[in-house]
Coordinates of C-alpha atoms in Angstrom, one line a residue:
Chain A
M1 CA 93.5 125.2 28.0
T2 CA 95.6 126.1 24.4
G3 CA 98.3 125.7 25.9
W4 CA 97.9 122.0 26.6
L5 CA 95.8 121.4 23.4
V6 CA 98.8 122.6 21.4
F7 CA 101.5 121.0 23.5
A8 CA 99.3 117.8 23.4
G9 CA 99.4 118.1 19.6
K10 CA 102.7 118.2 19.5
E11 CA 103.7 115.4 22.1
A12 CA 101.4 113.3 20.2
R13 CA 102.8 114.2 16.3
E14 CA 106.5 114.1 18.4
I15 CA 105.6 109.8 18.8
V16 CA 104.9 109.5 15.1
R17 CA 107.6 111.3 14.1
T18 CA 110.9 110.0 16.1
W19 CA 111.4 106.3 17.4
R20 CA 109.0 106.2 19.8
I21 CA 106.4 104.8 17.0
W22 CA 108.8 102.1 16.6
V23 CA 110.1 100.7 20.3
L24 CA 106.6 100.3 22.5
P25 CA 104.5 99.3 19.4
G26 CA 107.3 97.0 17.6
I27 CA 107.4 94.8 20.8
V28 CA 104.2 94.5 21.4
L29 CA 103.0 93.9 18.3
L30 CA 105.8 90.9 18.3
F31 CA 104.5 89.6 21.4
A32 CA 100.9 89.8 20.1
I33 CA 102.0 88.3 16.7
T34 CA 104.5 85.4 18.1
G35 CA 102.5 84.4 21.3
P36 CA 99.2 82.5 20.2
L37 CA 102.1 80.9 17.7
I38 CA 104.5 79.9 20.7
A39 CA 101.8 78.9 22.2
R40 CA 100.2 76.5 19.3
F41 CA 103.6 75.0 18.7
T42 CA 105.0 74.5 22.2
P43 CA 104.4 70.6 22.4
E44 CA 106.1 70.6 18.7
L45 CA 108.5 73.2 20.0
V46 CA 109.2 70.9 23.2
G47 CA 109.8 67.4 21.0
A48 CA 111.9 68.7 19.0
L49 CA 114.3 70.1 21.8
V50 CA 114.2 66.5 24.5
G51 CA 113.3 63.9 22.0
N52 CA 112.3 61.1 23.8
N53 CA 114.2 61.8 27.0
L54 CA 110.9 63.1 28.7
G55 CA 109.8 59.1 28.8
G56 CA 106.4 59.0 29.1
L57 CA 105.7 62.8 30.3
N58 CA 103.2 64.1 27.7
V59 CA 102.8 68.0 26.9
P60 CA 98.9 68.6 26.8
P61 CA 97.8 69.8 24.1
P62 CA 97.6 73.5 23.4
T63 CA 94.6 75.8 24.0
Y64 CA 93.6 79.1 23.2
A65 CA 94.4 79.9 27.2
D66 CA 98.1 79.3 26.7
A67 CA 98.1 81.9 24.1
Y68 CA 96.5 84.0 26.4
L69 CA 99.1 83.5 28.7
Q70 CA 101.7 83.9 26.8
W71 CA 100.7 87.7 26.0
T72 CA 100.1 88.5 30.0
K73 CA 103.4 87.3 30.5
N74 CA 105.2 89.1 27.9
L75 CA 103.1 92.0 29.0
S76 CA 104.1 92.3 32.6
Q77 CA 107.4 91.3 32.4
I78 CA 109.0 92.5 29.1
V79 CA 106.2 95.5 28.1
V80 CA 106.3 97.1 31.3
I81 CA 110.5 97.3 31.3
A82 CA 110.1 98.4 28.2
L83 CA 108.1 100.9 29.2
I84 CA 110.2 102.3 32.1
I85 CA 113.3 102.1 29.9
V86 CA 111.9 104.5 27.4
Y87 CA 110.4 106.8 30.0
G88 CA 113.5 106.9 31.4
S89 CA 113.7 110.8 30.1
L90 CA 110.3 111.5 29.5
V91 CA 110.5 115.4 30.7
S92 CA 114.6 115.2 31.8
G93 CA 115.2 115.0 27.9
E94 CA 113.3 118.1 27.4
V95 CA 115.4 119.9 30.6
R96 CA 118.0 118.4 28.8
S97 CA 118.1 119.8 25.1
G98 CA 116.9 123.2 26.2
T99 CA 113.0 122.5 24.5
A100 CA 111.5 122.9 28.1
V101 CA 113.2 126.5 28.6
L102 CA 111.4 127.2 25.0
V103 CA 107.9 126.1 25.7
L104 CA 107.8 127.0 28.8
T105 CA 109.0 131.1 28.6
K106 CA 105.5 130.6 26.4
P107 CA 102.3 130.3 27.9
L108 CA 102.4 126.6 29.3
S109 CA 102.8 126.2 32.8
R110 CA 105.2 123.0 34.0
N111 CA 102.1 121.7 35.7
A112 CA 100.6 121.2 32.7
M113 CA 103.7 120.0 30.7
I114 CA 103.4 117.1 33.1
A115 CA 100.1 116.1 32.7
V116 CA 99.9 116.3 29.3
K117 CA 102.9 114.2 29.2
A118 CA 101.5 112.0 31.5
I119 CA 98.3 111.2 29.3
V120 CA 98.9 111.6 26.3
H121 CA 101.5 108.6 26.9
S122 CA 99.2 107.0 28.6
L123 CA 97.1 106.9 25.7
F124 CA 99.2 105.9 23.4
V125 CA 100.5 102.8 25.7
S126 CA 96.6 102.2 26.1
A127 CA 96.3 102.3 22.4
V128 CA 99.4 100.2 21.5
V129 CA 98.6 97.3 23.6
I130 CA 94.7 97.7 23.0
V131 CA 95.8 96.9 19.3
G132 CA 98.3 94.3 20.5
A133 CA 95.8 92.8 22.4
M134 CA 93.5 92.8 18.7
V135 CA 95.9 91.1 17.3
T136 CA 96.7 88.3 19.9
W137 CA 93.0 87.7 19.8
G138 CA 92.8 87.1 16.3
L139 CA 95.2 85.0 15.9
T140 CA 94.4 83.4 19.1
W141 CA 90.8 82.5 17.3
A142 CA 92.7 81.5 13.6
T143 CA 94.8 78.6 15.8
F144 CA 93.1 77.8 17.8
G145 CA 89.7 78.0 16.2
Q146 CA 88.3 79.6 19.6
A147 CA 89.3 83.2 21.9
P148 CA 86.5 84.4 24.1
A149 CA 86.8 87.7 25.0
G150 CA 86.5 88.2 28.3
P151 CA 89.7 86.2 30.0
L152 CA 92.1 88.4 27.3
W153 CA 90.4 91.5 28.0
R154 CA 89.7 92.0 31.4
A155 CA 93.8 90.4 31.7
T156 CA 94.6 93.0 29.2
A157 CA 92.4 95.6 31.4
A158 CA 94.7 94.8 34.7
F159 CA 97.7 95.4 32.7
L160 CA 96.7 98.8 31.8
V161 CA 96.3 100.1 34.7
L162 CA 99.6 99.0 35.7
A163 CA 101.1 100.1 32.5
V164 CA 99.3 103.2 33.6
L165 CA 100.5 103.5 36.7
F166 CA 104.2 102.8 35.8
V167 CA 104.0 106.3 32.8
C168 CA 103.0 108.6 35.5
L169 CA 105.7 107.0 38.1
M170 CA 108.2 107.3 35.2
T171 CA 106.9 111.0 34.7
L172 CA 107.5 111.8 38.3
L173 CA 111.3 109.6 38.3
S174 CA 112.4 111.7 35.2
V175 CA 112.0 114.7 36.6
V176 CA 113.6 113.8 39.9
V177 CA 116.5 111.7 38.1
S178 CA 117.9 114.4 35.6
S179 CA 120.1 110.6 33.9
P180 CA 117.3 108.5 31.5
A181 CA 119.5 105.6 32.7
G182 CA 119.0 106.4 36.7
A183 CA 115.6 107.5 36.3
A184 CA 114.8 104.0 34.3
G185 CA 116.9 102.3 37.3
A186 CA 114.6 103.8 39.8
G187 CA 111.8 102.8 38.0
L188 CA 113.3 99.0 37.7
G189 CA 113.9 98.6 41.5
V190 CA 110.5 100.2 42.2
Y191 CA 108.7 97.3 39.7
V192 CA 110.9 94.5 41.5
A193 CA 109.5 95.7 44.7
L194 CA 106.3 95.4 43.9
A195 CA 106.6 91.8 42.8
I196 CA 108.0 91.2 45.5
A197 CA 105.4 92.9 47.5
A198 CA 102.8 91.0 46.2
I199 CA 103.9 87.4 48.2
W200 CA 102.7 89.7 51.3
K201 CA 98.6 89.1 51.1
P202 CA 97.5 92.7 52.4
L203 CA 99.3 94.3 49.8
D204 CA 98.2 91.5 46.9
E205 CA 94.8 92.0 48.1
Y206 CA 94.6 96.6 48.2
S207 CA 97.9 98.0 46.5
P208 CA 99.1 97.8 43.0
A209 CA 101.3 95.4 43.2
A210 CA 98.7 93.0 42.8
L211 CA 98.7 94.1 39.4
T212 CA 102.0 92.6 38.5
S213 CA 100.7 89.1 38.8
Q214 CA 96.4 89.5 38.2
P215 CA 96.7 89.9 34.5
A216 CA 98.2 86.2 34.4
S217 CA 95.5 84.9 36.5
L218 CA 93.2 86.6 34.6
A219 CA 94.1 85.7 30.8
G220 CA 93.6 81.9 32.7
G221 CA 90.0 82.4 33.6
H222 CA 90.5 82.7 37.1
D223 CA 88.2 84.5 39.1
V224 CA 89.9 87.8 40.6
T225 CA 88.9 90.6 42.2
A226 CA 90.8 93.3 41.1
T227 CA 88.8 96.2 42.3
W228 CA 91.2 97.6 45.2
P229 CA 94.5 96.9 43.5
V230 CA 92.7 99.5 40.2
I231 CA 91.4 101.9 42.6
S232 CA 94.5 102.6 44.2
A233 CA 97.1 102.0 40.9
L234 CA 94.4 104.7 39.9
V235 CA 95.6 107.1 43.1
I236 CA 99.1 106.8 42.8
A237 CA 99.0 107.2 39.7
T238 CA 98.0 110.5 39.8
G239 CA 99.3 111.1 43.1
C240 CA 102.6 110.5 40.7
V241 CA 101.7 112.8 38.5
V242 CA 100.7 115.6 41.1
L243 CA 104.1 115.6 42.7
A244 CA 106.0 115.6 40.0
G245 CA 104.3 118.8 38.7
T246 CA 104.9 120.3 42.3
M247 CA 108.9 118.9 42.1
F248 CA 109.2 120.2 38.6
R249 CA 107.6 123.6 39.9
R250 CA 110.7 123.9 42.4
Q251 CA 113.7 123.3 39.4
D252 CA 116.0 125.6 37.8
L253 CA 116.1 125.2 34.3
Chain B
M1 CA 108.5 156.4 31.3
T2 CA 107.8 153.2 32.9
A3 CA 109.9 150.3 33.4
A4 CA 110.0 147.1 32.0
V5 CA 111.6 145.3 33.7
E6 CA 112.7 146.4 37.6
I7 CA 115.1 143.6 39.6
S8 CA 115.7 144.9 43.5
G9 CA 117.9 143.1 45.7
L10 CA 118.0 140.3 43.7
T11 CA 120.5 137.4 44.9
K12 CA 121.3 133.9 43.4
S13 CA 123.2 131.6 45.6
Y14 CA 124.5 127.7 44.7
G15 CA 125.4 126.6 47.4
E16 CA 128.7 128.8 49.1
A17 CA 129.0 130.5 45.7
R18 CA 126.4 133.7 44.8
A19 CA 125.7 134.0 41.2
I20 CA 124.1 137.5 41.6
D21 CA 124.8 139.6 44.3
G22 CA 122.2 142.6 45.6
L23 CA 121.4 143.3 42.0
D24 CA 119.2 146.2 41.6
L25 CA 118.0 147.5 38.1
V26 CA 115.3 149.2 36.5
V27 CA 115.5 149.1 32.1
Q28 CA 112.6 151.6 31.0
E29 CA 110.6 150.4 28.4
G30 CA 111.3 151.1 25.1
S31 CA 114.5 151.0 25.3
I32 CA 117.2 148.8 23.6
F33 CA 119.3 147.5 27.0
G34 CA 122.4 146.2 26.8
F35 CA 123.3 143.9 29.8
L36 CA 127.1 144.0 29.6
G37 CA 129.2 141.2 31.6
P38 CA 132.7 138.7 31.4
N39 CA 131.4 135.0 31.0
G40 CA 130.4 134.1 34.9
A41 CA 129.3 137.6 35.6
G42 CA 125.9 136.2 36.3
K43 CA 123.9 137.9 33.3
T44 CA 122.4 134.4 32.1
T45 CA 121.4 133.4 35.5
T46 CA 120.1 137.0 35.9
V47 CA 118.0 136.7 32.5
R48 CA 116.3 133.2 33.4
I49 CA 115.5 134.5 37.0
L50 CA 113.4 136.9 34.8
T51 CA 111.9 134.7 32.6
G52 CA 110.9 132.9 35.5
L53 CA 112.8 129.5 35.1
A54 CA 115.3 129.9 37.5
H55 CA 114.6 131.0 41.5
P56 CA 115.6 133.6 43.4
T57 CA 117.5 133.8 46.1
S58 CA 116.1 136.7 47.8
G59 CA 114.7 139.4 45.9
T60 CA 112.0 141.0 43.3
V61 CA 111.6 140.9 39.9
R62 CA 109.1 142.3 38.1
V63 CA 108.6 142.1 34.0
L64 CA 105.7 144.7 32.6
G65 CA 104.9 145.3 36.3
A66 CA 103.6 141.9 36.4
T67 CA 105.9 140.3 39.8
V68 CA 108.0 137.0 38.0
R69 CA 106.9 133.8 40.0
A70 CA 109.5 131.3 39.6
G71 CA 107.7 128.3 37.9
D72 CA 105.1 130.3 36.8
A73 CA 104.7 130.7 33.1
V74 CA 105.9 134.4 31.8
G75 CA 103.5 136.9 30.5
A76 CA 102.5 136.7 26.8
D77 CA 104.1 140.1 25.8
V78 CA 107.2 138.4 26.4
G79 CA 109.7 137.4 23.8
Y80 CA 113.0 135.1 24.7
L81 CA 116.0 133.5 22.9
P82 CA 118.3 131.3 25.4
D83 CA 121.9 131.0 24.8
V84 CA 121.9 127.8 23.2
P85 CA 118.2 127.5 22.2
G86 CA 116.8 123.9 22.2
F87 CA 114.5 122.8 19.5
Y88 CA 112.7 119.6 17.7
N89 CA 115.0 118.2 15.8
W90 CA 111.9 116.4 13.8
M91 CA 110.4 119.6 12.9
T92 CA 110.8 122.4 10.3
A93 CA 111.5 125.5 11.0
T94 CA 108.0 126.4 10.0
E95 CA 105.8 124.2 12.0
F96 CA 108.2 125.1 14.9
L97 CA 107.2 128.8 14.5
R98 CA 103.3 128.0 14.1
F99 CA 103.9 125.6 17.2
A100 CA 104.6 128.7 19.0
G101 CA 102.9 130.8 18.0
N102 CA 99.8 128.4 18.7
L103 CA 101.0 128.2 22.6
F104 CA 100.2 132.2 22.5
G105 CA 97.0 131.4 21.2
I106 CA 97.5 133.3 17.8
P107 CA 94.9 133.7 15.3
K108 CA 95.9 131.6 12.1
P109 CA 95.8 134.1 9.8
Q110 CA 97.9 136.8 11.0
L111 CA 100.6 133.6 12.4
E112 CA 100.7 132.5 8.6
S113 CA 101.4 136.0 8.5
R114 CA 104.0 136.4 10.9
V115 CA 105.6 133.6 10.4
A116 CA 106.0 134.2 6.3
T117 CA 107.6 137.0 7.9
L118 CA 110.2 135.5 10.6
L119 CA 110.9 133.0 8.3
D120 CA 112.2 135.7 6.2
L121 CA 113.6 137.5 8.3
A122 CA 115.6 134.3 9.9
G123 CA 116.6 133.5 6.1
L124 CA 114.9 130.3 6.5
T125 CA 111.9 131.1 3.9
G126 CA 111.9 127.9 1.6
V127 CA 114.1 125.7 3.9
K128 CA 112.5 122.3 3.6
T129 CA 114.9 120.3 6.5
R130 CA 114.2 119.3 9.8
I131 CA 115.9 121.5 12.4
G132 CA 118.0 118.3 14.1
G133 CA 120.3 119.2 10.1
Y134 CA 120.7 122.8 10.8
S135 CA 123.9 124.9 11.5
R136 CA 124.3 126.5 15.2
G137 CA 123.7 129.9 13.2
M138 CA 120.7 129.2 11.6
K139 CA 119.4 127.7 14.7
Q140 CA 120.3 131.2 16.2
R141 CA 118.4 132.9 13.7
L142 CA 115.5 130.7 14.2
G143 CA 115.8 131.4 18.3
I144 CA 115.2 135.2 17.5
A145 CA 112.6 134.4 14.9
Q146 CA 110.5 131.9 17.5
A147 CA 111.6 134.6 20.6
L148 CA 109.5 137.5 18.2
I149 CA 106.0 135.5 17.5
N150 CA 104.2 137.1 19.9
A151 CA 105.3 140.9 18.6
P152 CA 106.9 141.2 22.0
R153 CA 106.5 144.1 24.5
L154 CA 109.7 143.1 25.6
L155 CA 112.4 140.7 24.0
L156 CA 115.1 139.5 26.3
L157 CA 118.0 138.1 24.7
D158 CA 120.6 135.6 26.3
E159 CA 123.9 136.1 23.8
P160 CA 121.9 136.3 20.5
T161 CA 124.7 137.4 18.2
S162 CA 127.4 134.8 20.0
A163 CA 127.1 131.9 16.9
L164 CA 126.6 134.3 14.0
D165 CA 129.0 135.1 11.3
P166 CA 129.3 138.6 11.0
I167 CA 126.3 139.6 8.2
G168 CA 124.2 137.3 10.3
R169 CA 125.3 139.7 13.5
R170 CA 124.8 142.5 11.2
D171 CA 121.5 141.6 10.3
V172 CA 120.6 140.9 13.8
L173 CA 121.7 143.8 15.1
E174 CA 120.0 146.2 12.5
M175 CA 116.1 144.2 13.2
L176 CA 116.9 144.7 16.8
A177 CA 117.8 148.6 15.6
T178 CA 114.7 148.7 14.1
L179 CA 112.3 147.5 17.5
R180 CA 113.3 150.7 19.1
G181 CA 110.8 152.9 20.6
R182 CA 108.0 149.7 20.1
T183 CA 109.3 146.5 21.6
T184 CA 112.0 146.8 25.0
V185 CA 115.0 144.6 23.9
F186 CA 117.2 143.4 27.3
F187 CA 120.0 142.4 25.7
S188 CA 122.4 140.1 27.1
T189 CA 126.1 139.8 25.8
H190 CA 130.0 139.9 26.2
I191 CA 130.7 140.9 22.8
L192 CA 131.1 144.6 23.5
A193 CA 130.8 145.8 19.6
D194 CA 127.4 144.8 19.2
V195 CA 126.6 147.3 22.1
D196 CA 127.9 149.6 21.3
R197 CA 126.6 149.7 18.1
V198 CA 122.4 149.4 18.8
C199 CA 122.3 149.8 22.8
D200 CA 121.0 153.4 24.1
T201 CA 121.6 152.0 27.9
V202 CA 123.9 149.8 29.4
A203 CA 124.7 147.8 32.4
I204 CA 127.6 146.4 33.5
L205 CA 127.5 143.5 35.9
D206 CA 130.8 141.3 37.8
H207 CA 130.3 139.0 40.2
G208 CA 126.9 139.2 40.6
R209 CA 127.3 142.7 41.3
L210 CA 126.0 145.8 39.1
L211 CA 129.5 147.9 38.2
V212 CA 127.7 150.5 36.2
Q213 CA 123.9 151.4 34.3
A214 CA 123.7 154.5 32.7
P215 CA 122.3 155.4 28.9
M216 CA 125.6 154.8 26.8
E217 CA 126.4 158.5 25.7
K218 CA 126.4 159.2 29.5
L219 CA 128.6 156.3 30.3
K220 CA 131.0 156.9 27.7
S221 CA 131.3 160.8 28.2
R222 CA 131.5 160.0 31.6
Y223 CA 135.0 158.5 30.7
R224 CA 135.9 161.2 27.9
A225 CA 136.6 163.4 30.7
H226 CA 139.3 161.9 32.1
K227 CA 141.0 161.3 28.1
L228 CA 142.9 163.6 26.1
V229 CA 144.7 162.6 23.1
V230 CA 147.8 165.2 21.9
E231 CA 149.7 165.1 18.7
V232 CA 153.1 166.5 18.2
T233 CA 155.1 167.2 15.2
S234 CA 158.4 165.1 16.2
G235 CA 160.0 164.4 20.1
A236 CA 156.5 162.1 21.1
D237 CA 158.5 160.0 23.1
E238 CA 160.5 162.5 24.8
L239 CA 156.6 164.1 25.6
I240 CA 155.4 161.1 27.3
A241 CA 158.4 160.7 29.6
R242 CA 157.4 164.1 30.6
I243 CA 153.9 163.8 30.5
E244 CA 154.2 160.4 32.6
A245 CA 156.0 162.8 35.5
Q246 CA 153.2 164.5 35.9
P247 CA 150.3 164.1 39.2
W248 CA 147.1 164.4 36.8
A249 CA 148.3 161.7 34.3
T250 CA 147.5 158.1 35.7
A251 CA 148.3 156.5 32.1
V252 CA 149.8 157.1 29.0
A253 CA 149.8 155.8 25.7
R254 CA 150.6 155.4 22.3
A255 CA 147.9 155.1 19.5
M256 CA 148.5 152.8 16.4
N257 CA 148.0 156.7 14.6
G258 CA 151.3 158.0 16.9
A259 CA 148.8 159.8 18.8
I260 CA 149.8 160.3 22.4
E261 CA 146.3 159.0 24.4
V262 CA 146.6 160.4 28.0
T263 CA 144.4 158.9 31.1
V264 CA 144.0 161.8 33.2
S265 CA 142.7 162.6 37.0
D266 CA 142.8 166.7 36.7
M267 CA 141.5 167.5 33.8
G268 CA 141.8 171.2 34.5
A269 CA 145.4 171.3 35.0
A270 CA 145.7 168.9 32.3
Q271 CA 144.5 171.4 29.7
H272 CA 146.8 174.0 31.4
A273 CA 149.7 172.1 31.5
L274 CA 149.7 169.7 28.3
P275 CA 150.4 173.1 26.0
A276 CA 153.3 174.4 28.5
L277 CA 155.5 170.8 28.5
V278 CA 154.8 171.2 24.4
A279 CA 156.2 174.5 24.9
A280 CA 158.9 174.0 26.7
G281 CA 159.8 170.8 24.8
G282 CA 160.6 173.2 22.0
L283 CA 158.0 170.9 20.1
G284 CA 155.1 171.4 17.4
L285 CA 151.2 170.7 18.7
S286 CA 149.5 169.3 16.2
R287 CA 146.5 168.1 18.4
L288 CA 145.2 168.9 21.4
E289 CA 141.9 167.6 22.3
A290 CA 139.2 165.5 24.3
G291 CA 139.7 161.5 23.4
E292 CA 136.9 159.4 21.7
V293 CA 135.9 156.3 24.3
Q294 CA 135.4 153.4 23.1
L295 CA 132.8 151.0 25.1
E296 CA 135.1 148.7 25.3
E297 CA 137.8 150.6 27.6
V298 CA 134.6 151.8 29.6
F299 CA 134.5 147.9 30.2
V300 CA 137.6 147.0 30.9
D301 CA 138.5 149.6 33.3
L302 CA 135.1 148.9 35.8
V303 CA 136.1 145.2 35.4
G304 CA 139.6 145.2 35.8
A305 CA 139.1 148.1 39.0
N306 CA 136.5 145.6 40.8
R307 CA 138.9 142.5 40.1
R308 CA 141.9 144.5 41.5

């Protein structure tokens, strides 16, 4: 257990002391801040862009729901892609730089290294998204005068499950594919496949595919049951980590 | 004496290519063991299998009495320095040594004391910059320090002096010499002078096969028994021509100091015949003795013979 904690401490310090502290938090905070503002000023922006060309069409006055929708769309479409790219070298980076060799010739198993990376980075992504949601919540309240907690947090929670799934998937892909670009490409392929799979109703009800679209529905205040997609996503995420550990043990370093 | 490393029937193949081919090796505990071979001989692959980093194709490997299983963490009594050590560039040397020590679960007071000692040994005391800004030599010295953080019973070093300047090399070799008897040092290198200087036992590997394993002195004396040095007052060229015509002379060379170095196949016949050849030529004999053998000559002879 000592090795797990020591390596987890290293991962946490590495996040704080390298580029990792800037990229995902920067992207998430940017969307957290701009989401409510863009939602609030969309009618003015549209008006300024098209002038009188819309004729009698009126853009409805924006509400808090538009700010929430903006936030969840950004999470599901841009943040998840950033996450896939950032974690394309989660394990292969350590192998390529030679640090894995030094660490794994000390009392730390390969399984432990994989599990710690998946856990620490899932927690990091969760913390970043939760902070972003709080910023969105506060700014939505300041901009629209109301910001009910339920829709925002349900949508954010559904996205977090998807984010954890992709952190675990990228852990596996960064073991299997030594090239960070290759692993990221494979991750993006899985994301697109999930988004397409959600069109088929059984998959949309029971598989993680539903989590690519459900955050937006939840943010809009729709009554959506996400139990099976969440359970299946967490089972698959665990499976990815176990498989990553197994495959990593079989590799020559 | 017990064995610190036991390798039996080890092979490692990469597709059709065989990096290690039926290697058997025993390293006694407490020795400083030089693992020699030209580039591509299979030294690094062997060390990686010893540390569990690579999977053998067949054969067994035991380290400090325990069977090594590839993919599993090695024991807490082993220290390892890879040929090109990789560090977290955002850490300082002190942070990395603490991190390595904590992975071994070393208690804090003991760890702090070891970190200070090893930083001093690595010449990195007071260096506050991050490892990313270090020279290759500094990284190599830090690599040796981290390999010693757990005061290992077995120290596996893969080309530890290759990136060091002459002074750094001397310091590392002297440090290794101080470990004699307490820590088994398995020292892979292609720098013959380093092995000659500190190792008490040597193995020479080529094309994944073990050519020889023996205590250093025994190996040299085996070759010394085939070499004679002759010095004459004049007429050395004439004498060389006569020696070359003898059936027991396998090679004749002129040393830098003018002496004649004769490699012989039959020492008894050569010792009887050489003074007679000198006398027959009317030459004055200044010196006739068994030649000093350098490890380099043994290495070149063995590896060269293996490639012929």
